[in-house]
PDB file of C-alpha atoms in Angstrom:
ATOM      1  CA  MET A   1      20.042 -18.385  19.769  1.00 82.00           C
ATOM      2  CA  PHE A   2      21.685 -16.058  17.231  1.00 87.00           C
ATOM      3  CA  ILE A   3      24.806 -15.662  19.398  1.00 90.00           C
ATOM      4  CA  GLU A   4      25.139 -19.456  19.738  1.00 91.00           C
ATOM      5  CA  ALA A   5      25.009 -19.840  15.931  1.00 91.00           C
ATOM      6  CA  VAL A   6      27.701 -17.163  15.515  1.00 92.00           C
ATOM      7  CA  LYS A   7      29.897 -18.915  18.112  1.00 92.00           C
ATOM      8  CA  MET A   8      29.464 -22.224  16.333  1.00 93.00           C
ATOM      9  CA  MET A   9      30.332 -20.697  12.937  1.00 93.00           C
ATOM     10  CA  LEU A  10      33.385 -19.005  14.428  1.00 94.00           C
ATOM     11  CA  ALA A  11      34.549 -22.273  16.022  1.00 94.00           C
ATOM     12  CA  LEU A  12      34.047 -24.075  12.698  1.00 94.00           C
ATOM     13  CA  ALA A  13      36.092 -21.425  10.892  1.00 95.00           C
ATOM     14  CA  VAL A  14      38.922 -21.798  13.438  1.00 94.00           C
ATOM     15  CA  VAL A  15      38.925 -25.602  13.048  1.00 94.00           C
ATOM     16  CA  ILE A  16      38.982 -25.344   9.243  1.00 95.00           C
ATOM     17  CA  PHE A  17      41.832 -22.811   9.390  1.00 93.00           C
ATOM     18  CA  LEU A  18      43.874 -25.011  11.741  1.00 92.00           C
ATOM     19  CA  ALA A  19      43.340 -28.048   9.512  1.00 91.00           C
ATOM     20  CA  TRP A  20      44.440 -26.075   6.440  1.00 90.00           C
ATOM     21  CA  TRP A  21      47.461 -24.621   8.239  1.00 88.00           C
ATOM     22  CA  SER A  22      48.624 -27.993   9.523  1.00 87.00           C
ATOM     23  CA  ILE A  23      48.326 -29.590   6.071  1.00 85.00           C
ATOM     24  CA  ARG A  24      49.964 -26.661   4.311  1.00 84.00           C
ATOM     25  CA  TYR A  25      52.847 -25.876   6.674  1.00 81.00           C
ATOM     26  CA  LEU A  26      53.185 -28.387   9.479  1.00 80.00           C
ATOM     27  CA  LEU A  27      52.902 -31.671   7.568  1.00 77.00           C
ATOM     28  CA  PRO A  28      55.702 -30.908   5.031  1.00 72.00           C
ATOM     29  CA  ARG A  29      58.047 -30.000   7.871  1.00 74.00           C
ATOM     30  CA  LEU A  30      57.249 -33.192   9.743  1.00 73.00           C
ATOM     31  CA  GLN A  31      57.832 -35.301   6.643  1.00 65.00           C
ATOM     32  CA  THR A  32      61.332 -33.901   6.137  1.00 63.00           C
ATOM     33  CA  LEU A  33      62.428 -34.941   9.604  1.00 61.00           C
ATOM     34  CA  THR A  34      64.300 -38.228   9.468  1.00 59.00           C
ATOM     35  CA  PRO A  35      64.813 -40.436  12.470  1.00 59.00           C
ATOM     36  CA  ALA A  36      68.349 -41.083  13.630  1.00 57.00           C
ATOM     37  CA  ARG A  37      69.850 -44.135  11.951  1.00 58.00           C
ATOM     38  CA  THR A  38      70.914 -46.428  14.716  1.00 64.00           C
ATOM     39  CA  GLY A  39      70.466 -49.804  13.032  1.00 73.00           C
ATOM     40  CA  ALA A  40      72.087 -51.576  10.132  1.00 80.00           C
ATOM     41  CA  MET A  41      69.030 -51.162   7.874  1.00 86.00           C
ATOM     42  CA  THR A  42      68.508 -48.144   5.579  1.00 86.00           C
ATOM     43  CA  VAL A  43      65.882 -47.366   2.948  1.00 87.00           C
ATOM     44  CA  ILE A  44      68.007 -46.224   0.019  1.00 86.00           C
ATOM     45  CA  GLU A  45      65.195 -45.275  -2.343  1.00 86.00           C
ATOM     46  CA  ARG A  46      61.414 -45.455  -2.479  1.00 88.00           C
ATOM     47  CA  VAL A  47      59.467 -45.277  -5.753  1.00 89.00           C
ATOM     48  CA  SER A  48      55.710 -44.803  -5.730  1.00 88.00           C
ATOM     49  CA  LEU A  49      53.829 -47.070  -8.135  1.00 88.00           C
ATOM     50  CA  GLY A  50      50.359 -45.805  -7.329  1.00 86.00           C
ATOM     51  CA  MET A  51      48.267 -44.291  -4.591  1.00 86.00           C
ATOM     52  CA  ARG A  52      49.198 -46.861  -1.959  1.00 86.00           C
ATOM     53  CA  THR A  53      51.872 -49.081  -3.505  1.00 90.00           C
ATOM     54  CA  SER A  54      55.603 -48.605  -3.791  1.00 91.00           C
ATOM     55  CA  LEU A  55      58.959 -50.278  -4.318  1.00 92.00           C
ATOM     56  CA  CYS A  56      61.720 -49.848  -1.771  1.00 91.00           C
ATOM     57  CA  LEU A  57      65.416 -50.469  -2.153  1.00 90.00           C
ATOM     58  CA  VAL A  58      66.680 -51.416   1.300  1.00 91.00           C
ATOM     59  CA  LYS A  59      70.286 -51.835   2.419  1.00 90.00           C
ATOM     60  CA  VAL A  60      70.851 -54.327   5.215  1.00 90.00           C
ATOM     61  CA  GLY A  61      74.501 -54.558   6.161  1.00 86.00           C
ATOM     62  CA  GLU A  62      76.273 -54.824   2.811  1.00 86.00           C
ATOM     63  CA  ARG A  63      73.336 -56.392   0.913  1.00 90.00           C
ATOM     64  CA  TYR A  64      70.549 -54.667  -1.047  1.00 91.00           C
ATOM     65  CA  PHE A  65      66.955 -55.907  -1.286  1.00 92.00           C
ATOM     66  CA  LEU A  66      64.010 -54.838  -3.433  1.00 92.00           C
ATOM     67  CA  ILE A  67      60.801 -54.835  -1.380  1.00 93.00           C
ATOM     68  CA  GLY A  68      57.230 -54.339  -2.624  1.00 92.00           C
ATOM     69  CA  VAL A  69      54.976 -52.419  -0.240  1.00 91.00           C
ATOM     70  CA  THR A  70      51.164 -52.373  -0.300  1.00 91.00           C
ATOM     71  CA  PRO A  71      48.653 -51.463   2.413  1.00 91.00           C
ATOM     72  CA  ALA A  72      48.126 -55.156   3.139  1.00 92.00           C
ATOM     73  CA  SER A  73      51.684 -56.469   2.990  1.00 92.00           C
ATOM     74  CA  MET A  74      55.387 -56.086   2.373  1.00 91.00           C
ATOM     75  CA  GLU A  75      56.933 -58.628   0.035  1.00 93.00           C
ATOM     76  CA  TYR A  76      60.528 -59.539  -0.774  1.00 92.00           C
ATOM     77  CA  LEU A  77      61.002 -59.277  -4.544  1.00 91.00           C
ATOM     78  CA  ALA A  78      64.703 -59.695  -5.245  1.00 91.00           C
ATOM     79  CA  GLU A  79      68.221 -59.191  -4.005  1.00 91.00           C
ATOM     80  CA  VAL A  80      70.078 -56.537  -5.976  1.00 89.00           C
ATOM     81  CA  SER A  81      73.824 -56.739  -6.409  1.00 87.00           C
ATOM     82  CA  GLU A  82      75.896 -53.651  -5.741  1.00 83.00           C
ATOM     83  CA  ASP A  83      77.134 -53.793  -9.352  1.00 82.00           C
ATOM     84  CA  ASP A  84      73.566 -53.229 -10.623  1.00 80.00           C
ATOM     85  CA  LEU A  85      73.159 -50.022  -8.621  1.00 80.00           C
ATOM     86  CA  PRO A  86      74.086 -46.681 -10.201  1.00 74.00           C
ATOM     87  CA  GLU A  87      76.973 -44.807  -8.661  1.00 72.00           C
ATOM     88  CA  SER A  88      75.886 -42.371  -5.995  1.00 65.00           C
ATOM     89  CA  GLY A  89      77.514 -39.430  -7.800  1.00 59.00           C
ATOM     90  CA  THR A  90      75.698 -39.995 -11.091  1.00 59.00           C
ATOM     91  CA  GLU A  91      72.638 -37.934 -11.876  1.00 64.00           C
ATOM     92  CA  PRO A  92      69.493 -39.391 -13.393  1.00 62.00           C
ATOM     93  CA  PRO A  93      69.068 -38.737 -17.126  1.00 65.00           C
ATOM     94  CA  ASP A  94      67.380 -35.494 -18.075  1.00 70.00           C
ATOM     95  CA  PRO A  95      63.717 -35.801 -18.993  1.00 71.00           C
ATOM     96  CA  PRO A  96      62.916 -35.206 -22.672  1.00 73.00           C
ATOM     97  CA  ASP A  97      62.368 -31.615 -23.746  1.00 80.00           C
ATOM     98  CA  PHE A  98      58.668 -30.712 -23.771  1.00 81.00           C
ATOM     99  CA  ALA A  99      58.970 -28.592 -26.923  1.00 83.00           C
ATOM    100  CA  GLU A 100      60.580 -31.520 -28.739  1.00 84.00           C
ATOM    101  CA  ILE A 101      57.804 -33.906 -27.687  1.00 83.00           C
ATOM    102  CA  LEU A 102      55.158 -31.360 -28.710  1.00 85.00           C
ATOM    103  CA  ALA A 103      56.752 -30.851 -32.140  1.00 87.00           C
ATOM    104  CA  LYS A 104      56.872 -34.614 -32.749  1.00 87.00           C
ATOM    105  CA  SER A 105      53.239 -35.039 -31.736  1.00 87.00           C
ATOM    106  CA  LYS A 106      52.196 -32.147 -33.998  1.00 90.00           C
ATOM    107  CA  ASP A 107      54.027 -33.791 -36.912  1.00 90.00           C
ATOM    108  CA  LYS A 108      52.200 -37.051 -36.245  1.00 89.00           C
ATOM    109  CA  VAL A 109      48.837 -35.268 -36.073  1.00 90.00           C
ATOM    110  CA  ASN A 110      49.500 -33.402 -39.314  1.00 90.00           C
ATOM    111  CA  MET A 111      50.552 -36.624 -41.048  1.00 90.00           C
ATOM    112  CA  PHE A 112      47.400 -38.355 -39.799  1.00 88.00           C
ATOM    113  CA  ARG A 113      45.232 -35.456 -41.013  1.00 89.00           C
ATOM    114  CA  SER A 114      46.783 -35.553 -44.474  1.00 89.00           C
ATOM    115  CA  GLN A 115      46.181 -39.310 -44.666  1.00 88.00           C
ATOM    116  CA  LEU A 116      42.556 -38.784 -43.669  1.00 87.00           C
ATOM    117  CA  LYS A 117      42.114 -36.094 -46.324  1.00 85.00           C
ATOM    118  CA  GLU A 118      43.598 -38.404 -48.953  1.00 85.00           C
ATOM    119  CA  ARG A 119      41.286 -41.238 -47.967  1.00 82.00           C
ATOM    120  CA  SER A 120      38.214 -39.024 -47.799  1.00 81.00           C
ATOM    121  CA  GLY A 121      39.095 -37.673 -51.263  1.00 76.00           C
ATOM    122  CA  ARG A 122      39.248 -41.222 -52.642  1.00 73.00           C
ATOM    123  CA  VAL A 123      35.904 -42.087 -51.059  1.00 69.00           C
ATOM    124  CA  GLN A 124      34.339 -38.970 -52.559  1.00 70.00           C
ATOM    125  CA  GLU A 125      35.723 -39.875 -56.008  1.00 70.00           C
ATOM    126  CA  ARG A 126      34.141 -43.322 -55.727  1.00 70.00           C
ATOM    127  CA  LYS A 127      30.808 -41.813 -54.711  1.00 68.00           C
ATOM    128  CA  ASP A 128      30.942 -39.439 -57.672  1.00 67.00           C
ATOM    129  CA  THR A 129      31.472 -42.322 -60.107  1.00 67.00           C
ATOM    130  CA  GLU A 130      28.641 -44.491 -58.689  1.00 64.00           C
ATOM    131  CA  ASN A 131      25.081 -44.198 -59.938  1.00 57.00           C
ATOM    132  CA  ASP A 132      21.979 -44.113 -57.715  1.00 54.00           C
ATOM    133  CA  HIS A 133      21.975 -47.906 -57.223  1.00 57.00           C
ATOM    134  CA  GLY A 134      25.513 -48.088 -55.856  1.00 57.00           C
ATOM    135  CA  GLN A 135      26.856 -49.531 -59.129  1.00 59.00           C
ATOM    136  CA  PRO A 136      29.761 -47.913 -60.955  1.00 57.00           C
ATOM    137  CA  GLU A 137      28.614 -45.912 -63.962  1.00 56.00           C
ATOM    138  CA  ASP A 138      29.380 -47.375 -67.352  1.00 55.00           C
ATOM    139  CA  ASN A 139      31.015 -44.473 -69.157  1.00 55.00           C
ATOM    140  CA  TYR A 140      31.856 -46.591 -72.213  1.00 55.00           C
ATOM    141  CA  ARG A 141      28.300 -47.015 -73.575  1.00 53.00           C
ATOM    142  CA  SER A 142      27.738 -45.977 -77.124  1.00 49.00           C
TER     143      SER A 142
END
């Protein structure tokens, strides 16, 4: 009985290792393989919009089409003229610098904090000038 349990645990460990190995090493290699292009249709670019939705720019002959892809369907969205496409040699714009974004957000937070302090100071001044009944004190009584 004990030997059977050890065999089962060993087999489970081998299966888990093979699953991990295939996801880690085999799957990325299989995804980089591209089939030979024999037809007149080519997917130029694919942009993921979510877990299971994407937009595809497809070239058919000399025409370009924008296609929406979901698990349930593929839908023609628009025809794109060649003039609207960026040149193939151009690089996409650089993403904004993280340090710059962080500095701007810190400035906004500091400005917001100072505004809150100003407002809380005004509220405290009002509370100090009110009497126990919530009415402003009359400091001009003789």
